[in-house]
Short mmCIF file of C-alpha atoms in Angstrom, two decimals:
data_model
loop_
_atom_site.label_atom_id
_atom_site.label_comp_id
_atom_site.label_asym_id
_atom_site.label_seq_id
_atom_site.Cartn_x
_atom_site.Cartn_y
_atom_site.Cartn_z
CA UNK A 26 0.00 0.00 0.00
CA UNK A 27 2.76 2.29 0.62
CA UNK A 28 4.56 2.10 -2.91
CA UNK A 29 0.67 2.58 -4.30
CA UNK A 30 0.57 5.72 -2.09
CA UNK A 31 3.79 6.80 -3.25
CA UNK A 32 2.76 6.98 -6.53
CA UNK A 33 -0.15 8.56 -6.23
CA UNK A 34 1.98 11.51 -4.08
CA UNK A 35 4.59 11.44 -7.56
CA UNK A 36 1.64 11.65 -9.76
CA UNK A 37 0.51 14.71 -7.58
CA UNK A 38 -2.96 12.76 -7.18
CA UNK A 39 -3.25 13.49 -3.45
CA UNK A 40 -6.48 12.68 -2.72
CA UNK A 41 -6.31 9.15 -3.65
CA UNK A 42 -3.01 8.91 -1.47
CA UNK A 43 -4.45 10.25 1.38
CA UNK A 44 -7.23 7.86 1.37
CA UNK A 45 -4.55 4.95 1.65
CA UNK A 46 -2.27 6.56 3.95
CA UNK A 47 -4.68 6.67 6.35
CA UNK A 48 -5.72 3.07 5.88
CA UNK A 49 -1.97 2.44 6.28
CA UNK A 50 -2.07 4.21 9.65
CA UNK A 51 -5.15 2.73 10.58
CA UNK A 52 -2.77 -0.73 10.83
CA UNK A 53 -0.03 1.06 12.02
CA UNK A 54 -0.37 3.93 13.80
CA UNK A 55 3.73 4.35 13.84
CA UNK A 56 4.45 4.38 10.35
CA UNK A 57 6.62 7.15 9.84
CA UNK A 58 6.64 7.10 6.87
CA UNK A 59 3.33 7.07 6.47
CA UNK A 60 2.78 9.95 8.80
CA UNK A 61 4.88 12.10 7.14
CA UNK A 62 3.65 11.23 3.43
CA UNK A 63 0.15 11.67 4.77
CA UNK A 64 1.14 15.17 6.61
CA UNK A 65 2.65 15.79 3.11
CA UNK A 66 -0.26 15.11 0.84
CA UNK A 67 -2.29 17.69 3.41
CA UNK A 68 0.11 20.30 2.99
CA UNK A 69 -0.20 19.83 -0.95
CA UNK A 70 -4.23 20.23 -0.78
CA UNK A 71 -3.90 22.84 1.45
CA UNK A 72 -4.94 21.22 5.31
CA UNK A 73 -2.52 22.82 6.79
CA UNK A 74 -3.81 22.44 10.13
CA UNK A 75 -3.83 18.40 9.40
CA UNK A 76 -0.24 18.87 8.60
CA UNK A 77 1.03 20.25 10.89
CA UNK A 78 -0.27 18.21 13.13
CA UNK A 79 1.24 14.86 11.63
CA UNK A 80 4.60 16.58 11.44
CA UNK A 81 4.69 17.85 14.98
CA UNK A 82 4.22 13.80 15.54
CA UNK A 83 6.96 12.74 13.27
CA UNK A 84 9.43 15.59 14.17
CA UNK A 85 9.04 13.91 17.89
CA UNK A 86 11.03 10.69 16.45
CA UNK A 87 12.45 12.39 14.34
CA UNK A 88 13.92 15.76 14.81
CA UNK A 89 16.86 16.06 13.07
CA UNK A 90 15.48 16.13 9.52
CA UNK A 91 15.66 18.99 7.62
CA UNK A 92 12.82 17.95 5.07
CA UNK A 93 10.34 17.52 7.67
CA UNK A 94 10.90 20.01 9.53
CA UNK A 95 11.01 22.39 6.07
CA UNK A 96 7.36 21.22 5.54
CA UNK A 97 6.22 21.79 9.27
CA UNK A 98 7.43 25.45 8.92
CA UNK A 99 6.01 25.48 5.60
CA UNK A 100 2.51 24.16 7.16
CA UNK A 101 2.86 26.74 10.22
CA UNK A 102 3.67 29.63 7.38
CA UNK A 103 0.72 28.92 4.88
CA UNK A 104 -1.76 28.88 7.96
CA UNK A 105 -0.60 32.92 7.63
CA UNK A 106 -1.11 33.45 11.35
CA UNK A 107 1.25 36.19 12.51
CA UNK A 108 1.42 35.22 16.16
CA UNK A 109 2.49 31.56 15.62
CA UNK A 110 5.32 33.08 12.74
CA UNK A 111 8.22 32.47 14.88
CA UNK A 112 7.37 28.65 15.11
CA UNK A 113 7.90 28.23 11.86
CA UNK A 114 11.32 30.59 11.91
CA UNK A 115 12.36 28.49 14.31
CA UNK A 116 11.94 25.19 12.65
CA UNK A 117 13.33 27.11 9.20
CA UNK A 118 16.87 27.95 11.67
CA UNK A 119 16.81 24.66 12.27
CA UNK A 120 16.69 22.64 9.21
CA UNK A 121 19.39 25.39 7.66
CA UNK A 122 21.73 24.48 10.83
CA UNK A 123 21.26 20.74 9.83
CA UNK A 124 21.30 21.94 5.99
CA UNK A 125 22.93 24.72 5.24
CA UNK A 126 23.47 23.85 1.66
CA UNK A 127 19.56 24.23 0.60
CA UNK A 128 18.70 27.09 -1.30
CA UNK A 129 15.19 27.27 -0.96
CA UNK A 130 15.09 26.52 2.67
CA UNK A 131 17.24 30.17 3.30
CA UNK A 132 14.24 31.47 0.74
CA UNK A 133 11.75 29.52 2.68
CA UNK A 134 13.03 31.19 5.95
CA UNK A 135 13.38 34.60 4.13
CA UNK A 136 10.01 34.93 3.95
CA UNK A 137 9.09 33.66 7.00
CA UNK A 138 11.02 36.51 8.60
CA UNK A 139 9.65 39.10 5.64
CA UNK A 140 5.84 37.90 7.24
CA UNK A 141 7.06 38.49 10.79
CA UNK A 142 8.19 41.87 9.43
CA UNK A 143 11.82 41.17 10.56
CA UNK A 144 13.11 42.38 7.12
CA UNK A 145 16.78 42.57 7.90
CA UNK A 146 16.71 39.13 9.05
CA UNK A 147 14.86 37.94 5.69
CA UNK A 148 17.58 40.01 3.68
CA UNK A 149 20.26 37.70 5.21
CA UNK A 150 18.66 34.67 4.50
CA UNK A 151 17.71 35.90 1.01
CA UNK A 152 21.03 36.51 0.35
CA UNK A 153 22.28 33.07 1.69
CA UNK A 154 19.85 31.54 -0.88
CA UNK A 155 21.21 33.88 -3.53
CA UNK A 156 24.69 32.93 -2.36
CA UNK A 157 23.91 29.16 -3.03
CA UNK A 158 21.66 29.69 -6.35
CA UNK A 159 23.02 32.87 -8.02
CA UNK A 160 20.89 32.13 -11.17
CA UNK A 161 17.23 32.04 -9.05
CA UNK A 162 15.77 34.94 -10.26
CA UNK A 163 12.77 34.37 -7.83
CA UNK A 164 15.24 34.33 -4.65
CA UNK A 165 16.87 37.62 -6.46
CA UNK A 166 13.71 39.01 -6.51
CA UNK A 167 12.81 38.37 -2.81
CA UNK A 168 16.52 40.05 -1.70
CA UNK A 169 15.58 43.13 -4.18
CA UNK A 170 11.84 43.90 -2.48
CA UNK A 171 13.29 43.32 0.99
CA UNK A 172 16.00 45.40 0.22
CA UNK A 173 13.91 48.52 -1.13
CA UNK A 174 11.76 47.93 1.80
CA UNK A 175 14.38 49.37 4.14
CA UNK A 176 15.13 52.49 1.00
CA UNK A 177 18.51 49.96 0.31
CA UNK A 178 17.73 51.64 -3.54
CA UNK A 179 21.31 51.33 -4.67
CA UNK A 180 21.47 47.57 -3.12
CA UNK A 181 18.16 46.75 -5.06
CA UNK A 182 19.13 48.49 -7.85
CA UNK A 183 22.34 45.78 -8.25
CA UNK A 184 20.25 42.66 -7.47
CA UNK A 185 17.92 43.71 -10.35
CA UNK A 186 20.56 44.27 -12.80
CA UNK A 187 21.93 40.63 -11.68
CA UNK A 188 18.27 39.78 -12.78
CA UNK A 189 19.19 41.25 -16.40
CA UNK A 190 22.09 39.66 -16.58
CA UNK A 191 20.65 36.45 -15.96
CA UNK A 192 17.06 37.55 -17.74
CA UNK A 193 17.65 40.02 -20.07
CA UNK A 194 14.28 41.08 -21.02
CA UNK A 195 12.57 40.72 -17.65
CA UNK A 196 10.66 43.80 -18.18
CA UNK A 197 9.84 43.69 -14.04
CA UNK A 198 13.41 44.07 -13.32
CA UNK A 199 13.68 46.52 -16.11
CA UNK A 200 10.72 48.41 -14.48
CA UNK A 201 12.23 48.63 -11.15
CA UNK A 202 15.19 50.06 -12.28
CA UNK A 203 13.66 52.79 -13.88
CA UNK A 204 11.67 53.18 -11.05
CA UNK A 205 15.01 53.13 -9.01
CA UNK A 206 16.49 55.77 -11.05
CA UNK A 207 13.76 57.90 -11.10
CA UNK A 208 14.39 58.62 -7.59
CA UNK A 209 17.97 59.38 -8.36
CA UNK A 210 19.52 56.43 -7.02
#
């Protein structure tokens, strides 16, 4: 049942795999890796209440992976409630300490901080995630609006260049520039 359910989860066909997983768990209610497949296939759909709840469970025998713990921040973040932010920050600082070579989880934690409105925190992950994926125009993106956020114009101005180098004819980069140098910067 759990290769079935795995498939389903690659075929992004979540509902069916959540309908097994759970049968799965109704045998055995230990199955990691059921738990956290099931916890998965709720963040996908969008129960992000559900999934967090099945990866607080597996992140109690198991709390030293940086995939699980990515997806319980990411199930804290999406629930967009501003006074449990720093859980998710938290488990973000974590799974970078554990992986620090993972791009998207510096982006993922980025943003986490730019919701908590600690913008000079989200620049320095943003620019970690730059650091380890110079060619991500979405990360560059994120740095540039947190930077112009604190009037960083001339910063911003440089990441969105990096964006033309890399994109050319981005016309939002282009915009922003002109924008930028409208202001005299």
């Amino acid at each position: 049942m759990m290769r079935q359910a795995e498939t389903l989860l690659a075929r992004k066909e979540y509902d069916e795999a959540i309908k097994i997983l759970i049968k799965v768990l109704a045998f055995d209610e230990d199955n990691l890796s059921a738990s956290s497949h099931l916890a998965y296939a709720f963040l996908q759909t969008g129960e992000f209440r559900k999934a967090e709840n099945l990866f607080k469970k597996v992140i109690e025998k198991k709390p030293k992976d940086p995939g699980i713990l990515t997806n319980y921040a990411l199930s804290i973040f999406e629930q967009k409630n501003e006074s449990r932010i720093q859980d998710s920050i938290n488990a973000l600082k974590l799974a970078t300490e554990i992986d620090s070579n993972n791009a998207h989880r510096y982006s993922n934690l980025g943003q986490s901080y730019f919701f908590a409105g600690d913008i000079p925190s989200a620049i320095l992950a943003f620019e970690q995630a730059v650091r380890l994926q110079p060619k991500n125009i979405e990360f560059q993106f994120f740095l540039a609006d947190s930077l112009l956020l604190l009037d960083k114009y001339t910063e911003a101005k440089t990441v969105f260049s990096r964006i033309l180098d890399i994109s050319p004819l981005n016309k939002d980069a282009q915009e922003e520039i002109k924008n930028i140098e409208k202001m005299g910067y």
